[in-house]
């Protein structure tokens, strides 16, 4: 994976083909980006202490996660270790319970024990952009279902990929969980798919997300809507 590391006012950023792979503040706090939603979704719906992070990149989700007061044990996997090495060098003092493996995400998850939360944030570069790798709609939905603990939650960061429509993508990414919620972001093309057997409605999750984002002063607290699908 080829990426650029750019220093920012409060930390650093990993950029690939013009897309931000990770926005990492130097201390726990908001990124004012998609990573705030991934972290808040995991925190407000977590049913236990153990989380899998598929696709670590530079650890963009970690700062908002820890700012939210979460002590989730994060087990991360990525094919490239450089982002993790950079994160560890800059953020080790506050990263909390975090482990990392360098390997294929599907193989790693298949060989793992169950998780209470699974965050799927995989991506791959194209000639001029970044999109989801095919494993995300082929193998991973079934594997994630099999590795999700009771009342667990799957949080997926979806990008336009393979020329599919959003309707096609949502059908392909959904697993066996009874409840699926889709987070629409006002300022990003990403959509966040939340899947769980917990009976949470869109309004309740929206209120919880907004409260969590406000608590860390994320400017995304009002920049989304949620629908049940």
C-alpha atoms as a PDB file:
ATOM      1  CA  UNK A   1       0.000   0.000   0.000  1.00  0.00           C
ATOM      2  CA  UNK A   2       1.443   3.348  -1.075  1.00  0.00           C
ATOM      3  CA  UNK A   3       0.343   6.324   0.962  1.00  0.00           C
ATOM      4  CA  UNK A   4       1.509   9.770   1.964  1.00  0.00           C
ATOM      5  CA  UNK A   5       1.968  10.915   5.544  1.00  0.00           C
ATOM      6  CA  UNK A   6       1.014  14.536   6.082  1.00  0.00           C
ATOM      7  CA  UNK A   7       1.564  16.397   9.320  1.00  0.00           C
ATOM      8  CA  UNK A   8      -1.479  18.270  10.577  1.00  0.00           C
ATOM      9  CA  UNK A   9      -1.959  20.901  13.250  1.00  0.00           C
ATOM     10  CA  UNK A  10      -2.862  18.287  15.844  1.00  0.00           C
ATOM     11  CA  UNK A  11      -1.307  15.047  14.559  1.00  0.00           C
ATOM     12  CA  UNK A  12      -0.937  13.345  11.195  1.00  0.00           C
ATOM     13  CA  UNK A  13      -2.941  12.079   8.242  1.00  0.00           C
ATOM     14  CA  UNK A  14      -2.497   9.129   5.870  1.00  0.00           C
ATOM     15  CA  UNK A  15      -3.601   9.933   2.321  1.00  0.00           C
ATOM     16  CA  UNK A  16      -3.942   7.557  -0.639  1.00  0.00           C
ATOM     17  CA  UNK A  17      -5.040   8.717  -4.108  1.00  0.00           C
ATOM     18  CA  UNK A  18      -6.441  11.862  -2.544  1.00  0.00           C
ATOM     19  CA  UNK A  19      -8.558   9.925  -0.022  1.00  0.00           C
ATOM     20  CA  UNK A  20      -7.899  10.095   3.712  1.00  0.00           C
ATOM     21  CA  UNK A  21      -7.112   6.623   5.056  1.00  0.00           C
ATOM     22  CA  UNK A  22      -6.592   7.829   8.626  1.00  0.00           C
ATOM     23  CA  UNK A  23      -6.910  11.125  10.448  1.00  0.00           C
ATOM     24  CA  UNK A  24      -4.952  10.806  13.689  1.00  0.00           C
ATOM     25  CA  UNK A  25      -4.869  13.517  16.375  1.00  0.00           C
ATOM     26  CA  UNK A  26      -1.896  13.454  18.711  1.00  0.00           C
ATOM     27  CA  UNK A  27      -4.178  12.800  21.685  1.00  0.00           C
ATOM     28  CA  UNK A  28      -7.696  11.400  22.248  1.00  0.00           C
ATOM     29  CA  UNK A  29     -10.271  13.598  20.577  1.00  0.00           C
ATOM     30  CA  UNK A  30     -12.432  14.013  17.482  1.00  0.00           C
ATOM     31  CA  UNK A  31     -11.224  13.704  13.897  1.00  0.00           C
ATOM     32  CA  UNK A  32     -14.290  15.549  12.559  1.00  0.00           C
ATOM     33  CA  UNK A  33     -14.577  12.822   9.941  1.00  0.00           C
ATOM     34  CA  UNK A  34     -15.922   9.338   9.222  1.00  0.00           C
ATOM     35  CA  UNK A  35     -13.750   7.867  11.997  1.00  0.00           C
ATOM     36  CA  UNK A  36     -15.830   9.655  14.640  1.00  0.00           C
ATOM     37  CA  UNK A  37     -18.885   7.737  13.408  1.00  0.00           C
ATOM     38  CA  UNK A  38     -17.087   4.388  13.421  1.00  0.00           C
ATOM     39  CA  UNK A  39     -15.903   4.923  16.978  1.00  0.00           C
ATOM     40  CA  UNK A  40     -19.202   6.261  18.310  1.00  0.00           C
ATOM     41  CA  UNK A  41     -21.219   3.477  16.659  1.00  0.00           C
ATOM     42  CA  UNK A  42     -19.032   0.852  18.296  1.00  0.00           C
ATOM     43  CA  UNK A  43     -19.207   2.528  21.708  1.00  0.00           C
ATOM     44  CA  UNK A  44     -22.946   3.190  21.937  1.00  0.00           C
ATOM     45  CA  UNK A  45     -23.886  -0.339  20.786  1.00  0.00           C
ATOM     46  CA  UNK A  46     -21.092  -2.457  22.291  1.00  0.00           C
ATOM     47  CA  UNK A  47     -22.368  -5.432  24.305  1.00  0.00           C
ATOM     48  CA  UNK A  48     -18.974  -6.562  25.579  1.00  0.00           C
ATOM     49  CA  UNK A  49     -15.297  -5.656  25.885  1.00  0.00           C
ATOM     50  CA  UNK A  50     -13.693  -7.169  22.769  1.00  0.00           C
ATOM     51  CA  UNK A  51     -13.577  -5.538  19.325  1.00  0.00           C
ATOM     52  CA  UNK A  52     -12.060  -6.530  15.977  1.00  0.00           C
ATOM     53  CA  UNK A  53     -10.828  -3.767  13.672  1.00  0.00           C
ATOM     54  CA  UNK A  54     -10.432  -4.986  10.088  1.00  0.00           C
ATOM     55  CA  UNK A  55      -8.211  -2.480   8.321  1.00  0.00           C
ATOM     56  CA  UNK A  56      -6.113  -0.442  10.754  1.00  0.00           C
ATOM     57  CA  UNK A  57      -4.298   1.882   8.323  1.00  0.00           C
ATOM     58  CA  UNK A  58      -3.033   4.611  10.691  1.00  0.00           C
ATOM     59  CA  UNK A  59      -5.524   4.050  13.493  1.00  0.00           C
ATOM     60  CA  UNK A  60      -7.933   6.867  12.674  1.00  0.00           C
ATOM     61  CA  UNK A  61     -10.685   5.435  14.869  1.00  0.00           C
ATOM     62  CA  UNK A  62      -8.563   5.233  18.012  1.00  0.00           C
ATOM     63  CA  UNK A  63      -8.538   8.899  19.078  1.00  0.00           C
ATOM     64  CA  UNK A  64     -12.332   9.376  19.089  1.00  0.00           C
ATOM     65  CA  UNK A  65     -12.772   5.914  20.615  1.00  0.00           C
ATOM     66  CA  UNK A  66     -10.556   6.699  23.607  1.00  0.00           C
ATOM     67  CA  UNK A  67     -11.942  10.240  23.881  1.00  0.00           C
ATOM     68  CA  UNK A  68     -15.369   8.651  24.326  1.00  0.00           C
ATOM     69  CA  UNK A  69     -13.995   6.881  27.392  1.00  0.00           C
ATOM     70  CA  UNK A  70     -14.107   3.444  25.795  1.00  0.00           C
ATOM     71  CA  UNK A  71     -11.845   0.734  27.177  1.00  0.00           C
ATOM     72  CA  UNK A  72     -12.692  -1.697  24.369  1.00  0.00           C
ATOM     73  CA  UNK A  73      -9.839  -4.109  23.729  1.00  0.00           C
ATOM     74  CA  UNK A  74      -9.050  -3.521  20.044  1.00  0.00           C
ATOM     75  CA  UNK A  75      -7.656  -6.444  18.038  1.00  0.00           C
ATOM     76  CA  UNK A  76      -6.577  -4.956  14.711  1.00  0.00           C
ATOM     77  CA  UNK A  77      -5.463  -6.522  11.445  1.00  0.00           C
ATOM     78  CA  UNK A  78      -4.012  -5.070   8.253  1.00  0.00           C
ATOM     79  CA  UNK A  79      -1.829  -6.246   5.382  1.00  0.00           C
ATOM     80  CA  UNK A  80       0.502  -3.266   5.908  1.00  0.00           C
ATOM     81  CA  UNK A  81       2.187  -2.661   9.264  1.00  0.00           C
ATOM     82  CA  UNK A  82       3.588   0.804   8.521  1.00  0.00           C
ATOM     83  CA  UNK A  83       0.510   2.709   9.646  1.00  0.00           C
ATOM     84  CA  UNK A  84       0.423   0.790  12.914  1.00  0.00           C
ATOM     85  CA  UNK A  85       4.134   1.411  13.487  1.00  0.00           C
ATOM     86  CA  UNK A  86       3.603   5.133  12.965  1.00  0.00           C
ATOM     87  CA  UNK A  87       0.579   5.174  15.246  1.00  0.00           C
ATOM     88  CA  UNK A  88       2.416   3.298  17.986  1.00  0.00           C
ATOM     89  CA  UNK A  89       5.370   5.668  17.811  1.00  0.00           C
ATOM     90  CA  UNK A  90       3.150   8.747  18.116  1.00  0.00           C
ATOM     91  CA  UNK A  91       0.231   7.576  20.256  1.00  0.00           C
ATOM     92  CA  UNK A  92       1.399   4.710  22.465  1.00  0.00           C
ATOM     93  CA  UNK A  93       0.785   6.698  25.648  1.00  0.00           C
ATOM     94  CA  UNK A  94      -2.984   6.706  25.190  1.00  0.00           C
ATOM     95  CA  UNK A  95      -3.775   3.864  22.768  1.00  0.00           C
ATOM     96  CA  UNK A  96      -5.078   1.599  25.543  1.00  0.00           C
ATOM     97  CA  UNK A  97      -5.603  -2.129  25.021  1.00  0.00           C
ATOM     98  CA  UNK A  98      -4.544  -2.572  21.381  1.00  0.00           C
ATOM     99  CA  UNK A  99      -3.006  -5.520  19.528  1.00  0.00           C
ATOM    100  CA  UNK A 100      -2.091  -5.815  15.846  1.00  0.00           C
ATOM    101  CA  UNK A 101      -1.551  -8.621  13.351  1.00  0.00           C
ATOM    102  CA  UNK A 102      -0.184  -8.251   9.855  1.00  0.00           C
ATOM    103  CA  UNK A 103      -2.166 -10.643   7.656  1.00  0.00           C
ATOM    104  CA  UNK A 104      -5.237 -11.070   5.465  1.00  0.00           C
ATOM    105  CA  UNK A 105      -8.329  -9.868   7.332  1.00  0.00           C
ATOM    106  CA  UNK A 106     -10.649 -12.694   6.259  1.00  0.00           C
ATOM    107  CA  UNK A 107      -8.144 -15.402   7.210  1.00  0.00           C
ATOM    108  CA  UNK A 108      -7.367 -13.673  10.501  1.00  0.00           C
ATOM    109  CA  UNK A 109     -11.023 -13.311  11.459  1.00  0.00           C
ATOM    110  CA  UNK A 110     -11.829 -16.882  10.480  1.00  0.00           C
ATOM    111  CA  UNK A 111      -9.124 -18.105  12.863  1.00  0.00           C
ATOM    112  CA  UNK A 112     -10.155 -15.789  15.730  1.00  0.00           C
ATOM    113  CA  UNK A 113     -12.508 -16.221  18.671  1.00  0.00           C
ATOM    114  CA  UNK A 114     -15.809 -14.337  18.821  1.00  0.00           C
ATOM    115  CA  UNK A 115     -15.951 -10.550  19.156  1.00  0.00           C
ATOM    116  CA  UNK A 116     -18.560  -8.251  20.698  1.00  0.00           C
ATOM    117  CA  UNK A 117     -17.892  -5.608  18.046  1.00  0.00           C
ATOM    118  CA  UNK A 118     -16.512  -6.002  14.516  1.00  0.00           C
ATOM    119  CA  UNK A 119     -15.505  -2.813  12.677  1.00  0.00           C
ATOM    120  CA  UNK A 120     -14.890  -3.404   8.970  1.00  0.00           C
ATOM    121  CA  UNK A 121     -12.851  -0.533   7.494  1.00  0.00           C
ATOM    122  CA  UNK A 122     -10.997  -2.230   4.645  1.00  0.00           C
ATOM    123  CA  UNK A 123     -10.093  -0.405   1.448  1.00  0.00           C
ATOM    124  CA  UNK A 124      -7.858  -0.781  -1.583  1.00  0.00           C
ATOM    125  CA  UNK A 125      -6.420   1.725  -4.064  1.00  0.00           C
ATOM    126  CA  UNK A 126      -7.582   2.012  -7.661  1.00  0.00           C
ATOM    127  CA  UNK A 127      -5.867   4.070 -10.362  1.00  0.00           C
ATOM    128  CA  UNK A 128      -7.208   7.339  -8.978  1.00  0.00           C
ATOM    129  CA  UNK A 129      -9.342   6.540  -5.952  1.00  0.00           C
ATOM    130  CA  UNK A 130      -9.958   4.151  -3.051  1.00  0.00           C
ATOM    131  CA  UNK A 131     -12.728   1.545  -2.853  1.00  0.00           C
ATOM    132  CA  UNK A 132     -13.707  -1.620  -1.004  1.00  0.00           C
ATOM    133  CA  UNK A 133     -11.917  -4.870  -1.895  1.00  0.00           C
ATOM    134  CA  UNK A 134     -14.167  -7.706  -3.189  1.00  0.00           C
ATOM    135  CA  UNK A 135     -13.596  -9.762  -0.023  1.00  0.00           C
ATOM    136  CA  UNK A 136     -15.842  -7.258   1.793  1.00  0.00           C
ATOM    137  CA  UNK A 137     -18.972  -8.448  -0.023  1.00  0.00           C
ATOM    138  CA  UNK A 138     -17.927 -11.974  -0.966  1.00  0.00           C
ATOM    139  CA  UNK A 139     -16.401 -13.727   2.053  1.00  0.00           C
ATOM    140  CA  UNK A 140     -16.539 -11.303   4.960  1.00  0.00           C
ATOM    141  CA  UNK A 141     -20.301 -10.970   5.605  1.00  0.00           C
ATOM    142  CA  UNK A 142     -20.606 -14.695   6.363  1.00  0.00           C
ATOM    143  CA  UNK A 143     -17.361 -14.784   8.363  1.00  0.00           C
ATOM    144  CA  UNK A 144     -18.336 -11.745  10.428  1.00  0.00           C
ATOM    145  CA  UNK A 145     -21.713 -13.332  11.217  1.00  0.00           C
ATOM    146  CA  UNK A 146     -19.965 -16.473  12.445  1.00  0.00           C
ATOM    147  CA  UNK A 147     -17.567 -14.524  14.694  1.00  0.00           C
ATOM    148  CA  UNK A 148     -20.066 -12.139  16.265  1.00  0.00           C
ATOM    149  CA  UNK A 149     -20.901 -12.771  19.909  1.00  0.00           C
ATOM    150  CA  UNK A 150     -24.400 -12.659  21.366  1.00  0.00           C
ATOM    151  CA  UNK A 151     -25.989  -9.213  20.828  1.00  0.00           C
ATOM    152  CA  UNK A 152     -22.814  -8.082  19.109  1.00  0.00           C
ATOM    153  CA  UNK A 153     -22.621  -5.355  16.489  1.00  0.00           C
ATOM    154  CA  UNK A 154     -20.981  -5.096  13.051  1.00  0.00           C
ATOM    155  CA  UNK A 155     -20.013  -1.606  11.886  1.00  0.00           C
ATOM    156  CA  UNK A 156     -19.027  -1.349   8.200  1.00  0.00           C
ATOM    157  CA  UNK A 157     -17.551   1.661   6.423  1.00  0.00           C
ATOM    158  CA  UNK A 158     -18.913   1.422   2.859  1.00  0.00           C
ATOM    159  CA  UNK A 159     -17.502   3.236  -0.162  1.00  0.00           C
ATOM    160  CA  UNK A 160     -18.763   3.201  -3.774  1.00  0.00           C
ATOM    161  CA  UNK A 161     -17.088   0.140  -5.304  1.00  0.00           C
ATOM    162  CA  UNK A 162     -17.008  -2.102  -8.381  1.00  0.00           C
ATOM    163  CA  UNK A 163     -19.542   0.034 -10.218  1.00  0.00           C
ATOM    164  CA  UNK A 164     -22.337  -1.229  -7.982  1.00  0.00           C
ATOM    165  CA  UNK A 165     -25.305   0.904  -6.982  1.00  0.00           C
ATOM    166  CA  UNK A 166     -25.835   1.600  -3.291  1.00  0.00           C
ATOM    167  CA  UNK A 167     -28.815  -0.778  -3.364  1.00  0.00           C
ATOM    168  CA  UNK A 168     -26.623  -3.561  -4.763  1.00  0.00           C
ATOM    169  CA  UNK A 169     -23.878  -2.836  -2.270  1.00  0.00           C
ATOM    170  CA  UNK A 170     -26.160  -2.870   0.747  1.00  0.00           C
ATOM    171  CA  UNK A 171     -27.648  -6.191  -0.344  1.00  0.00           C
ATOM    172  CA  UNK A 172     -24.155  -7.653  -0.758  1.00  0.00           C
ATOM    173  CA  UNK A 173     -22.746  -6.311   2.523  1.00  0.00           C
ATOM    174  CA  UNK A 174     -25.627  -7.357   4.772  1.00  0.00           C
ATOM    175  CA  UNK A 175     -25.321 -10.496   6.844  1.00  0.00           C
ATOM    176  CA  UNK A 176     -27.747 -12.452   8.991  1.00  0.00           C
ATOM    177  CA  UNK A 177     -28.358  -9.908  11.780  1.00  0.00           C
ATOM    178  CA  UNK A 178     -32.017  -9.021  12.290  1.00  0.00           C
ATOM    179  CA  UNK A 179     -31.522  -5.269  12.591  1.00  0.00           C
ATOM    180  CA  UNK A 180     -29.711  -3.155   9.975  1.00  0.00           C
ATOM    181  CA  UNK A 181     -29.305   0.614  10.208  1.00  0.00           C
ATOM    182  CA  UNK A 182     -27.698   2.852   7.604  1.00  0.00           C
ATOM    183  CA  UNK A 183     -25.939   6.077   8.573  1.00  0.00           C
ATOM    184  CA  UNK A 184     -25.965   8.720   5.808  1.00  0.00           C
ATOM    185  CA  UNK A 185     -23.205  11.327   6.181  1.00  0.00           C
ATOM    186  CA  UNK A 186     -23.814  14.868   4.975  1.00  0.00           C
ATOM    187  CA  UNK A 187     -20.234  15.684   3.991  1.00  0.00           C
ATOM    188  CA  UNK A 188     -18.756  12.321   2.994  1.00  0.00           C
ATOM    189  CA  UNK A 189     -19.597   9.809   0.277  1.00  0.00           C
ATOM    190  CA  UNK A 190     -19.185   6.957   2.775  1.00  0.00           C
ATOM    191  CA  UNK A 191     -22.147   5.265   4.391  1.00  0.00           C
ATOM    192  CA  UNK A 192     -21.942   3.413   7.713  1.00  0.00           C
ATOM    193  CA  UNK A 193     -23.832   0.112   7.928  1.00  0.00           C
ATOM    194  CA  UNK A 194     -24.697  -1.033  11.462  1.00  0.00           C
ATOM    195  CA  UNK A 195     -25.877  -4.624  11.921  1.00  0.00           C
ATOM    196  CA  UNK A 196     -26.991  -6.222  15.175  1.00  0.00           C
ATOM    197  CA  UNK A 197     -29.586  -8.521  16.707  1.00  0.00           C
ATOM    198  CA  UNK A 198     -30.255  -5.861  19.338  1.00  0.00           C
ATOM    199  CA  UNK A 199     -33.639  -4.185  18.850  1.00  0.00           C
ATOM    200  CA  UNK A 200     -32.502  -0.586  18.470  1.00  0.00           C
ATOM    201  CA  UNK A 201     -34.497   1.746  16.258  1.00  0.00           C
ATOM    202  CA  UNK A 202     -33.053   4.473  14.056  1.00  0.00           C
ATOM    203  CA  UNK A 203     -34.200   7.291  16.349  1.00  0.00           C
ATOM    204  CA  UNK A 204     -32.660   5.800  19.482  1.00  0.00           C
ATOM    205  CA  UNK A 205     -29.319   5.092  17.783  1.00  0.00           C
ATOM    206  CA  UNK A 206     -29.343   8.549  16.190  1.00  0.00           C
ATOM    207  CA  UNK A 207     -29.848  10.177  19.593  1.00  0.00           C
ATOM    208  CA  UNK A 208     -27.090   8.088  21.153  1.00  0.00           C
ATOM    209  CA  UNK A 209     -24.671   8.826  18.316  1.00  0.00           C
ATOM    210  CA  UNK A 210     -25.406  12.542  18.453  1.00  0.00           C
ATOM    211  CA  UNK A 211     -24.892  12.631  22.218  1.00  0.00           C
ATOM    212  CA  UNK A 212     -21.601  10.715  21.923  1.00  0.00           C
ATOM    213  CA  UNK A 213     -20.294  12.969  19.153  1.00  0.00           C
ATOM    214  CA  UNK A 214     -21.231  16.089  21.071  1.00  0.00           C
ATOM    215  CA  UNK A 215     -19.409  14.779  24.138  1.00  0.00           C
ATOM    216  CA  UNK A 216     -16.103  14.826  22.236  1.00  0.00           C
ATOM    217  CA  UNK A 217     -16.939  18.096  20.425  1.00  0.00           C
ATOM    218  CA  UNK A 218     -17.031  16.505  16.979  1.00  0.00           C
ATOM    219  CA  UNK A 219     -18.379  18.868  14.346  1.00  0.00           C
ATOM    220  CA  UNK A 220     -20.175  15.860  12.824  1.00  0.00           C
ATOM    221  CA  UNK A 221     -22.737  15.648  15.658  1.00  0.00           C
ATOM    222  CA  UNK A 222     -25.538  17.031  13.481  1.00  0.00           C
ATOM    223  CA  UNK A 223     -24.200  16.042  10.075  1.00  0.00           C
ATOM    224  CA  UNK A 224     -25.919  12.682   9.581  1.00  0.00           C
ATOM    225  CA  UNK A 225     -29.203  10.841   9.460  1.00  0.00           C
ATOM    226  CA  UNK A 226     -30.066   7.187  10.068  1.00  0.00           C
ATOM    227  CA  UNK A 227     -32.589   4.913   8.398  1.00  0.00           C
ATOM    228  CA  UNK A 228     -33.597   1.353   9.160  1.00  0.00           C
ATOM    229  CA  UNK A 229     -33.244  -0.980   6.187  1.00  0.00           C
END
